[in-house]
Amino acid sequence: QQPVQSPQAVILREGEDAVINCSSSKALYSVHWYRQKHGEAPVFLMILLKGGEQKGHDKISASFNEKKQQSSLYLTASQLSYSGTYFCGTEGDTGNQFYFGTGTSLTVIP
Amino acid sequence: GAVVSQHPSRVICKSGTSVKIECRSLDFQATTMFWYRQFPKQSLMLMATSNEGSKATYEQGVEKDKFLINHASLTLSTLTVTSAHPEDSSFYICSARGPRRAGELFFGEGSRLTVL
């Protein structure tokens, strides 16, 4: 049930770009993206609904391919504040359980 | 955004005792609440999904009798860890959502449970 994310970890220099992928084995109704800092609750980034939409705000955007049951998060011109663990969260077409992905640790260095 | 309050934030208990964790939505009606458990450097693992007024739906492998979840009102859900043991030590976090499907989840601050 748990979506699989890749890569598991990534280290970037400030200003570099990154892509985080999320893949599910189930048909999806929605995909959420969250960022979590150590010891804190996850912080909401965005939701994408089935329909193949792409969303973005500022330098963080995401896409959702419902046919492939995949979503990608794009971070451009990374900043130090982007560091943290990124999780996708998925809700299936049936039922209302909400599962988090395996997580991607992102570290931005000066 | 909406506010979800979770208490206690930290609790230490002796093995064999029970611990109750509360999750309250302060400014919206939480139709659905989710309870997660998170081990260090790992993802949030869904334990159960509860809808107000209904029995919680537990994930496979989660003991219903050990982790009692109650969602008696639209603003309060509780997780009771019964007869806690050291292996139950973990970070527990709740999240809540209103009636709109695919709406944003709002998280409590999390509860760090340590069982001695």
mmCIF file with all atom_site columns, C-alpha atoms in Angstrom:
data_model
loop_
_atom_site.group_PDB
_atom_site.id
_atom_site.type_symbol
_atom_site.label_atom_id
_atom_site.label_alt_id
_atom_site.label_comp_id
_atom_site.label_asym_id
_atom_site.label_entity_id
_atom_site.label_seq_id
_atom_site.pdbx_PDB_ins_code
_atom_site.Cartn_x
_atom_site.Cartn_y
_atom_site.Cartn_z
_atom_site.occupancy
_atom_site.B_iso_or_equiv
_atom_site.pdbx_formal_charge
_atom_site.auth_seq_id
_atom_site.auth_comp_id
_atom_site.auth_asym_id
_atom_site.auth_atom_id
_atom_site.pdbx_PDB_model_num
ATOM 1   C CA . GLN A 1 1   ? 0.000   0.000  0.000   1.00 0.00 ? 1   GLN A CA 1
ATOM 2   C CA . GLN A 1 2   ? 2.881   2.348  0.727   1.00 0.00 ? 2   GLN A CA 1
ATOM 3   C CA . PRO A 1 3   ? 4.003   4.392  -2.270  1.00 0.00 ? 3   PRO A CA 1
ATOM 4   C CA . VAL A 1 4   ? 7.668   4.139  -3.175  1.00 0.00 ? 4   VAL A CA 1
ATOM 5   C CA . GLN A 1 5   ? 9.751   7.275  -3.536  1.00 0.00 ? 5   GLN A CA 1
ATOM 6   C CA . SER A 1 6   ? 13.006  7.827  -5.321  1.00 0.00 ? 6   SER A CA 1
ATOM 7   C CA . PRO A 1 7   ? 15.667  8.812  -4.686  1.00 0.00 ? 7   PRO A CA 1
ATOM 8   C CA . GLN A 1 8   ? 15.946  7.900  -1.007  1.00 0.00 ? 8   GLN A CA 1
ATOM 9   C CA . ALA A 1 9   ? 18.306  10.766 -0.389  1.00 0.00 ? 9   ALA A CA 1
ATOM 10  C CA . VAL A 1 10  ? 19.771  13.653 -2.308  1.00 0.00 ? 10  VAL A CA 1
ATOM 11  C CA . ILE A 1 11  ? 22.299  16.369 -1.525  1.00 0.00 ? 11  ILE A CA 1
ATOM 12  C CA . LEU A 1 12  ? 22.166  19.621 -3.450  1.00 0.00 ? 12  LEU A CA 1
ATOM 13  C CA . ARG A 1 13  ? 24.101  22.837 -3.513  1.00 0.00 ? 13  ARG A CA 1
ATOM 14  C CA . GLU A 1 14  ? 22.091  26.020 -3.203  1.00 0.00 ? 14  GLU A CA 1
ATOM 15  C CA . GLY A 1 15  ? 20.596  26.936 -6.537  1.00 0.00 ? 15  GLY A CA 1
ATOM 16  C CA . GLU A 1 16  ? 20.527  23.412 -7.952  1.00 0.00 ? 16  GLU A CA 1
ATOM 17  C CA . ASP A 1 17  ? 17.375  21.591 -8.993  1.00 0.00 ? 17  ASP A CA 1
ATOM 18  C CA . ALA A 1 18  ? 15.942  18.279 -7.842  1.00 0.00 ? 18  ALA A CA 1
ATOM 19  C CA . VAL A 1 19  ? 13.168  15.885 -8.805  1.00 0.00 ? 19  VAL A CA 1
ATOM 20  C CA . ILE A 1 20  ? 11.525  13.492 -6.365  1.00 0.00 ? 20  ILE A CA 1
ATOM 21  C CA . ASN A 1 21  ? 9.372   10.694 -7.695  1.00 0.00 ? 21  ASN A CA 1
ATOM 22  C CA . CYS A 1 22  ? 6.480   8.858  -6.082  1.00 0.00 ? 22  CYS A CA 1
ATOM 23  C CA . SER A 1 23  ? 5.040   5.643  -7.457  1.00 0.00 ? 23  SER A CA 1
ATOM 24  C CA . SER A 1 24  ? 1.983   3.724  -6.298  1.00 0.00 ? 24  SER A CA 1
ATOM 25  C CA . SER A 1 25  ? 0.774   0.240  -7.066  1.00 0.00 ? 25  SER A CA 1
ATOM 26  C CA . LYS A 1 26  ? -2.850  1.326  -6.649  1.00 0.00 ? 26  LYS A CA 1
ATOM 27  C CA . ALA A 1 27  ? -5.111  3.565  -8.677  1.00 0.00 ? 27  ALA A CA 1
ATOM 28  C CA . LEU A 1 28  ? -4.978  6.997  -7.149  1.00 0.00 ? 28  LEU A CA 1
ATOM 29  C CA . TYR A 1 29  ? -7.561  9.658  -6.475  1.00 0.00 ? 29  TYR A CA 1
ATOM 30  C CA . SER A 1 30  ? -5.138  12.250 -5.190  1.00 0.00 ? 30  SER A CA 1
ATOM 31  C CA . VAL A 1 31  ? -1.504  12.837 -4.389  1.00 0.00 ? 31  VAL A CA 1
ATOM 32  C CA . HIS A 1 32  ? -0.280  15.179 -1.685  1.00 0.00 ? 32  HIS A CA 1
ATOM 33  C CA . TRP A 1 33  ? 3.246   16.388 -1.057  1.00 0.00 ? 33  TRP A CA 1
ATOM 34  C CA . TYR A 1 34  ? 4.610   17.228 2.393   1.00 0.00 ? 34  TYR A CA 1
ATOM 35  C CA . ARG A 1 35  ? 7.933   18.291 3.846   1.00 0.00 ? 35  ARG A CA 1
ATOM 36  C CA . GLN A 1 36  ? 8.949   17.251 7.341   1.00 0.00 ? 36  GLN A CA 1
ATOM 37  C CA . LYS A 1 37  ? 11.738  18.656 9.468   1.00 0.00 ? 37  LYS A CA 1
ATOM 38  C CA . HIS A 1 38  ? 13.231  16.512 12.211  1.00 0.00 ? 38  HIS A CA 1
ATOM 39  C CA . GLY A 1 39  ? 10.913  16.080 15.182  1.00 0.00 ? 39  GLY A CA 1
ATOM 40  C CA . GLU A 1 40  ? 8.148   18.156 13.646  1.00 0.00 ? 40  GLU A CA 1
ATOM 41  C CA . ALA A 1 41  ? 4.837   17.446 11.968  1.00 0.00 ? 41  ALA A CA 1
ATOM 42  C CA . PRO A 1 42  ? 4.745   17.336 8.170   1.00 0.00 ? 42  PRO A CA 1
ATOM 43  C CA . VAL A 1 43  ? 4.048   20.611 6.392   1.00 0.00 ? 43  VAL A CA 1
ATOM 44  C CA . PHE A 1 44  ? 1.647   20.612 3.471   1.00 0.00 ? 44  PHE A CA 1
ATOM 45  C CA . LEU A 1 45  ? 3.019   21.625 0.070   1.00 0.00 ? 45  LEU A CA 1
ATOM 46  C CA . MET A 1 46  ? 0.303   20.802 -2.440  1.00 0.00 ? 46  MET A CA 1
ATOM 47  C CA . ILE A 1 47  ? -2.451  18.450 -3.587  1.00 0.00 ? 47  ILE A CA 1
ATOM 48  C CA . LEU A 1 48  ? -2.958  17.059 -7.058  1.00 0.00 ? 48  LEU A CA 1
ATOM 49  C CA . LEU A 1 49  ? -6.156  15.362 -8.108  1.00 0.00 ? 49  LEU A CA 1
ATOM 50  C CA . LYS A 1 50  ? -6.566  12.752 -10.787 1.00 0.00 ? 50  LYS A CA 1
ATOM 51  C CA . GLY A 1 51  ? -6.911  14.391 -14.147 1.00 0.00 ? 51  GLY A CA 1
ATOM 52  C CA . GLY A 1 52  ? -3.197  14.635 -14.809 1.00 0.00 ? 52  GLY A CA 1
ATOM 53  C CA . GLU A 1 53  ? -2.768  18.080 -13.421 1.00 0.00 ? 53  GLU A CA 1
ATOM 54  C CA . GLN A 1 54  ? 0.350   19.937 -12.648 1.00 0.00 ? 54  GLN A CA 1
ATOM 55  C CA . LYS A 1 55  ? 0.600   22.436 -9.860  1.00 0.00 ? 55  LYS A CA 1
ATOM 56  C CA . GLY A 1 56  ? 3.182   24.772 -8.549  1.00 0.00 ? 56  GLY A CA 1
ATOM 57  C CA . HIS A 1 57  ? 3.930   27.667 -6.342  1.00 0.00 ? 57  HIS A CA 1
ATOM 58  C CA . ASP A 1 58  ? 7.098   29.669 -6.212  1.00 0.00 ? 58  ASP A CA 1
ATOM 59  C CA . LYS A 1 59  ? 9.934   27.306 -7.147  1.00 0.00 ? 59  LYS A CA 1
ATOM 60  C CA . ILE A 1 60  ? 8.237   24.071 -6.126  1.00 0.00 ? 60  ILE A CA 1
ATOM 61  C CA . SER A 1 61  ? 5.895   22.329 -8.520  1.00 0.00 ? 61  SER A CA 1
ATOM 62  C CA . ALA A 1 62  ? 4.496   18.858 -9.053  1.00 0.00 ? 62  ALA A CA 1
ATOM 63  C CA . SER A 1 63  ? 2.871   16.681 -11.663 1.00 0.00 ? 63  SER A CA 1
ATOM 64  C CA . PHE A 1 64  ? 0.521   13.710 -11.430 1.00 0.00 ? 64  PHE A CA 1
ATOM 65  C CA . ASN A 1 65  ? 0.189   11.015 -14.049 1.00 0.00 ? 65  ASN A CA 1
ATOM 66  C CA . GLU A 1 66  ? -2.821  8.977  -12.960 1.00 0.00 ? 66  GLU A CA 1
ATOM 67  C CA . LYS A 1 67  ? -2.371  6.372  -15.685 1.00 0.00 ? 67  LYS A CA 1
ATOM 68  C CA . LYS A 1 68  ? 1.079   5.557  -14.427 1.00 0.00 ? 68  LYS A CA 1
ATOM 69  C CA . GLN A 1 69  ? 0.030   6.111  -10.826 1.00 0.00 ? 69  GLN A CA 1
ATOM 70  C CA . GLN A 1 70  ? 3.028   8.370  -10.411 1.00 0.00 ? 70  GLN A CA 1
ATOM 71  C CA . SER A 1 71  ? 3.740   11.858 -9.215  1.00 0.00 ? 71  SER A CA 1
ATOM 72  C CA . SER A 1 72  ? 6.875   13.957 -9.307  1.00 0.00 ? 72  SER A CA 1
ATOM 73  C CA . LEU A 1 73  ? 7.899   16.932 -7.204  1.00 0.00 ? 73  LEU A CA 1
ATOM 74  C CA . TYR A 1 74  ? 10.161  19.504 -8.813  1.00 0.00 ? 74  TYR A CA 1
ATOM 75  C CA . LEU A 1 75  ? 12.322  21.831 -6.752  1.00 0.00 ? 75  LEU A CA 1
ATOM 76  C CA . THR A 1 76  ? 14.143  24.498 -8.682  1.00 0.00 ? 76  THR A CA 1
ATOM 77  C CA . ALA A 1 77  ? 16.868  26.879 -7.550  1.00 0.00 ? 77  ALA A CA 1
ATOM 78  C CA . SER A 1 78  ? 16.965  25.139 -4.186  1.00 0.00 ? 78  SER A CA 1
ATOM 79  C CA . GLN A 1 79  ? 17.368  27.119 -0.989  1.00 0.00 ? 79  GLN A CA 1
ATOM 80  C CA . LEU A 1 80  ? 18.789  26.050 2.363   1.00 0.00 ? 80  LEU A CA 1
ATOM 81  C CA . SER A 1 81  ? 15.247  26.086 3.766   1.00 0.00 ? 81  SER A CA 1
ATOM 82  C CA . TYR A 1 82  ? 14.278  23.288 1.380   1.00 0.00 ? 82  TYR A CA 1
ATOM 83  C CA . SER A 1 83  ? 16.213  20.783 3.470   1.00 0.00 ? 83  SER A CA 1
ATOM 84  C CA . GLY A 1 84  ? 14.074  18.141 5.085   1.00 0.00 ? 84  GLY A CA 1
ATOM 85  C CA . THR A 1 85  ? 12.369  14.875 4.300   1.00 0.00 ? 85  THR A CA 1
ATOM 86  C CA . TYR A 1 86  ? 9.791   14.946 1.548   1.00 0.00 ? 86  TYR A CA 1
ATOM 87  C CA . PHE A 1 87  ? 6.854   12.594 1.560   1.00 0.00 ? 87  PHE A CA 1
ATOM 88  C CA . CYS A 1 88  ? 4.204   12.000 -0.986  1.00 0.00 ? 88  CYS A CA 1
ATOM 89  C CA . GLY A 1 89  ? 0.833   10.992 0.390   1.00 0.00 ? 89  GLY A CA 1
ATOM 90  C CA . THR A 1 90  ? -1.717  9.096  -1.615  1.00 0.00 ? 90  THR A CA 1
ATOM 91  C CA . GLU A 1 91  ? -5.394  8.432  -1.438  1.00 0.00 ? 91  GLU A CA 1
ATOM 92  C CA . GLY A 1 92  ? -6.727  5.558  -3.503  1.00 0.00 ? 92  GLY A CA 1
ATOM 93  C CA . ASP A 1 93  ? -9.671  5.516  -5.827  1.00 0.00 ? 93  ASP A CA 1
ATOM 94  C CA . THR A 1 94  ? -11.512 3.334  -3.349  1.00 0.00 ? 94  THR A CA 1
ATOM 95  C CA . GLY A 1 95  ? -11.571 3.724  0.389   1.00 0.00 ? 95  GLY A CA 1
ATOM 96  C CA . ASN A 1 96  ? -10.326 6.741  2.268   1.00 0.00 ? 96  ASN A CA 1
ATOM 97  C CA . GLN A 1 97  ? -7.042  5.544  3.703   1.00 0.00 ? 97  GLN A CA 1
ATOM 98  C CA . PHE A 1 98  ? -4.161  7.940  3.271   1.00 0.00 ? 98  PHE A CA 1
ATOM 99  C CA . TYR A 1 99  ? -0.691  6.458  2.902   1.00 0.00 ? 99  TYR A CA 1
ATOM 100 C CA . PHE A 1 100 ? 2.630   8.214  3.018   1.00 0.00 ? 100 PHE A CA 1
ATOM 101 C CA . GLY A 1 101 ? 5.472   7.324  0.698   1.00 0.00 ? 101 GLY A CA 1
ATOM 102 C CA . THR A 1 102 ? 8.822   5.963  1.787   1.00 0.00 ? 102 THR A CA 1
ATOM 103 C CA . GLY A 1 103 ? 10.317  9.440  1.976   1.00 0.00 ? 103 GLY A CA 1
ATOM 104 C CA . THR A 1 104 ? 13.193  11.324 0.374   1.00 0.00 ? 104 THR A CA 1
ATOM 105 C CA . SER A 1 105 ? 15.786  13.076 2.490   1.00 0.00 ? 105 SER A CA 1
ATOM 106 C CA . LEU A 1 106 ? 16.897  16.281 0.833   1.00 0.00 ? 106 LEU A CA 1
ATOM 107 C CA . THR A 1 107 ? 19.862  18.280 2.087   1.00 0.00 ? 107 THR A CA 1
ATOM 108 C CA . VAL A 1 108 ? 20.783  21.630 0.605   1.00 0.00 ? 108 VAL A CA 1
ATOM 109 C CA . ILE A 1 109 ? 24.291  22.831 1.338   1.00 0.00 ? 109 ILE A CA 1
ATOM 110 C CA . PRO A 1 110 ? 25.785  26.296 0.782   1.00 0.00 ? 110 PRO A CA 1
ATOM 111 C CA . GLY B 2 1   ? -4.696  26.815 7.935   1.00 0.00 ? 1   GLY B CA 1
ATOM 112 C CA . ALA B 2 2   ? -6.822  24.793 10.261  1.00 0.00 ? 2   ALA B CA 1
ATOM 113 C CA . VAL B 2 3   ? -5.461  23.848 13.665  1.00 0.00 ? 3   VAL B CA 1
ATOM 114 C CA . VAL B 2 4   ? -5.156  20.376 15.115  1.00 0.00 ? 4   VAL B CA 1
ATOM 115 C CA . SER B 2 5   ? -3.979  20.065 18.685  1.00 0.00 ? 5   SER B CA 1
ATOM 116 C CA . GLN B 2 6   ? -2.415  16.851 19.955  1.00 0.00 ? 6   GLN B CA 1
ATOM 117 C CA . HIS B 2 7   ? -1.637  16.092 23.589  1.00 0.00 ? 7   HIS B CA 1
ATOM 118 C CA . PRO B 2 8   ? 0.506   15.130 25.305  1.00 0.00 ? 8   PRO B CA 1
ATOM 119 C CA . SER B 2 9   ? 3.549   16.028 23.228  1.00 0.00 ? 9   SER B CA 1
ATOM 120 C CA . ARG B 2 10  ? 5.764   13.801 25.338  1.00 0.00 ? 10  ARG B CA 1
ATOM 121 C CA . VAL B 2 11  ? 4.881   10.994 27.686  1.00 0.00 ? 11  VAL B CA 1
ATOM 122 C CA . ILE B 2 12  ? 6.971   8.525  29.616  1.00 0.00 ? 12  ILE B CA 1
ATOM 123 C CA . CYS B 2 13  ? 5.263   5.571  31.198  1.00 0.00 ? 13  CYS B CA 1
ATOM 124 C CA . LYS B 2 14  ? 6.089   2.281  32.837  1.00 0.00 ? 14  LYS B CA 1
ATOM 125 C CA . SER B 2 15  ? 5.675   -0.998 31.027  1.00 0.00 ? 15  SER B CA 1
ATOM 126 C CA . GLY B 2 16  ? 2.179   -2.411 31.483  1.00 0.00 ? 16  GLY B CA 1
ATOM 127 C CA . THR B 2 17  ? 0.386   0.900  31.883  1.00 0.00 ? 17  THR B CA 1
ATOM 128 C CA . SER B 2 18  ? -1.984  2.521  29.402  1.00 0.00 ? 18  SER B CA 1
ATOM 129 C CA . VAL B 2 19  ? -1.505  5.881  27.735  1.00 0.00 ? 19  VAL B CA 1
ATOM 130 C CA . LYS B 2 20  ? -4.123  8.045  26.068  1.00 0.00 ? 20  LYS B CA 1
ATOM 131 C CA . ILE B 2 21  ? -3.263  10.532 23.323  1.00 0.00 ? 21  ILE B CA 1
ATOM 132 C CA . GLU B 2 22  ? -5.819  13.143 22.304  1.00 0.00 ? 22  GLU B CA 1
ATOM 133 C CA . CYS B 2 23  ? -6.206  14.794 18.943  1.00 0.00 ? 23  CYS B CA 1
ATOM 134 C CA . ARG B 2 24  ? -8.523  17.795 18.647  1.00 0.00 ? 24  ARG B CA 1
ATOM 135 C CA . SER B 2 25  ? -9.516  19.843 15.634  1.00 0.00 ? 25  SER B CA 1
ATOM 136 C CA . LEU B 2 26  ? -9.918  23.350 16.992  1.00 0.00 ? 26  LEU B CA 1
ATOM 137 C CA . ASP B 2 27  ? -11.579 25.240 14.174  1.00 0.00 ? 27  ASP B CA 1
ATOM 138 C CA . PHE B 2 28  ? -13.147 22.752 11.790  1.00 0.00 ? 28  PHE B CA 1
ATOM 139 C CA . GLN B 2 29  ? -15.162 19.565 11.823  1.00 0.00 ? 29  GLN B CA 1
ATOM 140 C CA . ALA B 2 30  ? -12.851 16.607 11.346  1.00 0.00 ? 30  ALA B CA 1
ATOM 141 C CA . THR B 2 31  ? -14.905 14.035 9.490   1.00 0.00 ? 31  THR B CA 1
ATOM 142 C CA . THR B 2 32  ? -11.924 11.745 9.110   1.00 0.00 ? 32  THR B CA 1
ATOM 143 C CA . MET B 2 33  ? -8.913  11.313 11.325  1.00 0.00 ? 33  MET B CA 1
ATOM 144 C CA . PHE B 2 34  ? -5.808  9.304  10.641  1.00 0.00 ? 34  PHE B CA 1
ATOM 145 C CA . TRP B 2 35  ? -3.344  7.942  13.181  1.00 0.00 ? 35  TRP B CA 1
ATOM 146 C CA . TYR B 2 36  ? 0.250   7.334  12.195  1.00 0.00 ? 36  TYR B CA 1
ATOM 147 C CA . ARG B 2 37  ? 3.304   5.925  13.873  1.00 0.00 ? 37  ARG B CA 1
ATOM 148 C CA . GLN B 2 38  ? 6.777   7.033  12.906  1.00 0.00 ? 38  GLN B CA 1
ATOM 149 C CA . PHE B 2 39  ? 10.099  5.428  13.819  1.00 0.00 ? 39  PHE B CA 1
ATOM 150 C CA . PRO B 2 40  ? 13.310  7.460  13.613  1.00 0.00 ? 40  PRO B CA 1
ATOM 151 C CA . LYS B 2 41  ? 14.316  8.267  10.040  1.00 0.00 ? 41  LYS B CA 1
ATOM 152 C CA . GLN B 2 42  ? 11.372  6.343  8.658   1.00 0.00 ? 42  GLN B CA 1
ATOM 153 C CA . SER B 2 43  ? 8.104   7.213  7.031   1.00 0.00 ? 43  SER B CA 1
ATOM 154 C CA . LEU B 2 44  ? 4.746   7.700  8.699   1.00 0.00 ? 44  LEU B CA 1
ATOM 155 C CA . MET B 2 45  ? 2.985   4.363  8.851   1.00 0.00 ? 45  MET B CA 1
ATOM 156 C CA . LEU B 2 46  ? -0.794  4.467  8.837   1.00 0.00 ? 46  LEU B CA 1
ATOM 157 C CA . MET B 2 47  ? -2.214  2.684  11.842  1.00 0.00 ? 47  MET B CA 1
ATOM 158 C CA . ALA B 2 48  ? -5.911  3.368  11.427  1.00 0.00 ? 48  ALA B CA 1
ATOM 159 C CA . THR B 2 49  ? -8.487  5.586  9.780   1.00 0.00 ? 49  THR B CA 1
ATOM 160 C CA . SER B 2 50  ? -11.471 6.743  11.762  1.00 0.00 ? 50  SER B CA 1
ATOM 161 C CA . ASN B 2 51  ? -14.658 8.436  10.687  1.00 0.00 ? 51  ASN B CA 1
ATOM 162 C CA . GLU B 2 52  ? -16.738 10.269 13.241  1.00 0.00 ? 52  GLU B CA 1
ATOM 163 C CA . GLY B 2 53  ? -19.247 7.974  14.868  1.00 0.00 ? 53  GLY B CA 1
ATOM 164 C CA . SER B 2 54  ? -17.899 4.822  13.238  1.00 0.00 ? 54  SER B CA 1
ATOM 165 C CA . LYS B 2 55  ? -15.443 2.169  14.282  1.00 0.00 ? 55  LYS B CA 1
ATOM 166 C CA . ALA B 2 56  ? -11.904 2.772  13.167  1.00 0.00 ? 56  ALA B CA 1
ATOM 167 C CA . THR B 2 57  ? -10.495 0.849  10.222  1.00 0.00 ? 57  THR B CA 1
ATOM 168 C CA . TYR B 2 58  ? -7.163  -0.632 11.257  1.00 0.00 ? 58  TYR B CA 1
ATOM 169 C CA . GLU B 2 59  ? -4.312  -1.409 8.902   1.00 0.00 ? 59  GLU B CA 1
ATOM 170 C CA . GLN B 2 60  ? -3.082  -4.948 8.595   1.00 0.00 ? 60  GLN B CA 1
ATOM 171 C CA . GLY B 2 61  ? -0.719  -5.831 11.394  1.00 0.00 ? 61  GLY B CA 1
ATOM 172 C CA . VAL B 2 62  ? -2.014  -3.199 13.824  1.00 0.00 ? 62  VAL B CA 1
ATOM 173 C CA . GLU B 2 63  ? -3.518  -4.745 16.944  1.00 0.00 ? 63  GLU B CA 1
ATOM 174 C CA . LYS B 2 64  ? -6.987  -3.340 17.537  1.00 0.00 ? 64  LYS B CA 1
ATOM 175 C CA . ASP B 2 65  ? -7.018  -4.366 21.180  1.00 0.00 ? 65  ASP B CA 1
ATOM 176 C CA . LYS B 2 66  ? -3.692  -2.730 21.839  1.00 0.00 ? 66  LYS B CA 1
ATOM 177 C CA . PHE B 2 67  ? -4.248  0.529  20.003  1.00 0.00 ? 67  PHE B CA 1
ATOM 178 C CA . LEU B 2 68  ? -7.767  1.657  20.842  1.00 0.00 ? 68  LEU B CA 1
ATOM 179 C CA . ILE B 2 69  ? -9.014  4.484  18.657  1.00 0.00 ? 69  ILE B CA 1
ATOM 180 C CA . ASN B 2 70  ? -12.142 6.434  19.413  1.00 0.00 ? 70  ASN B CA 1
ATOM 181 C CA . HIS B 2 71  ? -13.623 9.177  17.250  1.00 0.00 ? 71  HIS B CA 1
ATOM 182 C CA . ALA B 2 72  ? -16.727 10.061 19.196  1.00 0.00 ? 72  ALA B CA 1
ATOM 183 C CA . SER B 2 73  ? -17.152 13.618 17.963  1.00 0.00 ? 73  SER B CA 1
ATOM 184 C CA . LEU B 2 74  ? -16.259 15.777 15.000  1.00 0.00 ? 74  LEU B CA 1
ATOM 185 C CA . THR B 2 75  ? -13.534 17.489 16.984  1.00 0.00 ? 75  THR B CA 1
ATOM 186 C CA . LEU B 2 76  ? -11.930 14.755 19.051  1.00 0.00 ? 76  LEU B CA 1
ATOM 187 C CA . SER B 2 77  ? -10.215 11.453 18.423  1.00 0.00 ? 77  SER B CA 1
ATOM 188 C CA . THR B 2 78  ? -8.207  9.507  20.970  1.00 0.00 ? 78  THR B CA 1
ATOM 189 C CA . LEU B 2 79  ? -5.563  6.798  20.694  1.00 0.00 ? 79  LEU B CA 1
ATOM 190 C CA . THR B 2 80  ? -5.076  4.637  23.766  1.00 0.00 ? 80  THR B CA 1
ATOM 191 C CA . VAL B 2 81  ? -2.028  2.418  23.901  1.00 0.00 ? 81  VAL B CA 1
ATOM 192 C CA . THR B 2 82  ? -3.022  -0.349 26.299  1.00 0.00 ? 82  THR B CA 1
ATOM 193 C CA . SER B 2 83  ? -0.549  -2.341 28.370  1.00 0.00 ? 83  SER B CA 1
ATOM 194 C CA . ALA B 2 84  ? 2.325   -0.470 26.793  1.00 0.00 ? 84  ALA B CA 1
ATOM 195 C CA . HIS B 2 85  ? 5.673   -2.170 26.289  1.00 0.00 ? 85  HIS B CA 1
ATOM 196 C CA . PRO B 2 86  ? 9.073   -0.725 25.319  1.00 0.00 ? 86  PRO B CA 1
ATOM 197 C CA . GLU B 2 87  ? 8.539   -1.739 21.681  1.00 0.00 ? 87  GLU B CA 1
ATOM 198 C CA . ASP B 2 88  ? 5.543   0.622  21.595  1.00 0.00 ? 88  ASP B CA 1
ATOM 199 C CA . SER B 2 89  ? 7.885   3.561  22.098  1.00 0.00 ? 89  SER B CA 1
ATOM 200 C CA . SER B 2 90  ? 7.542   5.751  19.052  1.00 0.00 ? 90  SER B CA 1
ATOM 201 C CA . PHE B 2 91  ? 6.339   9.061  17.652  1.00 0.00 ? 91  PHE B CA 1
ATOM 202 C CA . TYR B 2 92  ? 2.577   9.011  17.162  1.00 0.00 ? 92  TYR B CA 1
ATOM 203 C CA . ILE B 2 93  ? 0.918   11.666 15.049  1.00 0.00 ? 93  ILE B CA 1
ATOM 204 C CA . CYS B 2 94  ? -2.674  12.318 14.136  1.00 0.00 ? 94  CYS B CA 1
ATOM 205 C CA . SER B 2 95  ? -4.062  14.138 11.161  1.00 0.00 ? 95  SER B CA 1
ATOM 206 C CA . ALA B 2 96  ? -7.545  15.331 10.415  1.00 0.00 ? 96  ALA B CA 1
ATOM 207 C CA . ARG B 2 97  ? -9.567  16.221 7.379   1.00 0.00 ? 97  ARG B CA 1
ATOM 208 C CA . GLY B 2 98  ? -12.934 17.814 6.790   1.00 0.00 ? 98  GLY B CA 1
ATOM 209 C CA . PRO B 2 99  ? -15.740 16.305 4.724   1.00 0.00 ? 99  PRO B CA 1
ATOM 210 C CA . ARG B 2 100 ? -14.227 17.181 1.346   1.00 0.00 ? 100 ARG B CA 1
ATOM 211 C CA . ARG B 2 101 ? -12.381 14.231 -0.121  1.00 0.00 ? 101 ARG B CA 1
ATOM 212 C CA . ALA B 2 102 ? -8.851  15.029 -1.242  1.00 0.00 ? 102 ALA B CA 1
ATOM 213 C CA . GLY B 2 103 ? -8.815  17.961 1.096   1.00 0.00 ? 103 GLY B CA 1
ATOM 214 C CA . GLU B 2 104 ? -5.611  18.925 2.838   1.00 0.00 ? 104 GLU B CA 1
ATOM 215 C CA . LEU B 2 105 ? -4.681  16.946 5.932   1.00 0.00 ? 105 LEU B CA 1
ATOM 216 C CA . PHE B 2 106 ? -3.978  18.961 9.047   1.00 0.00 ? 106 PHE B CA 1
ATOM 217 C CA . PHE B 2 107 ? -1.522  17.475 11.499  1.00 0.00 ? 107 PHE B CA 1
ATOM 218 C CA . GLY B 2 108 ? -1.216  17.495 15.222  1.00 0.00 ? 108 GLY B CA 1
ATOM 219 C CA . GLU B 2 109 ? 2.172   18.254 16.725  1.00 0.00 ? 109 GLU B CA 1
ATOM 220 C CA . GLY B 2 110 ? 2.832   14.586 17.447  1.00 0.00 ? 110 GLY B CA 1
ATOM 221 C CA . SER B 2 111 ? 3.333   12.653 20.677  1.00 0.00 ? 111 SER B CA 1
ATOM 222 C CA . ARG B 2 112 ? 6.640   11.081 21.653  1.00 0.00 ? 112 ARG B CA 1
ATOM 223 C CA . LEU B 2 113 ? 5.900   7.958  23.728  1.00 0.00 ? 113 LEU B CA 1
ATOM 224 C CA . THR B 2 114 ? 8.653   6.334  25.752  1.00 0.00 ? 114 THR B CA 1
ATOM 225 C CA . VAL B 2 115 ? 7.848   3.137  27.604  1.00 0.00 ? 115 VAL B CA 1
ATOM 226 C CA . LEU B 2 116 ? 10.329  2.158  30.290  1.00 0.00 ? 116 LEU B CA 1
#
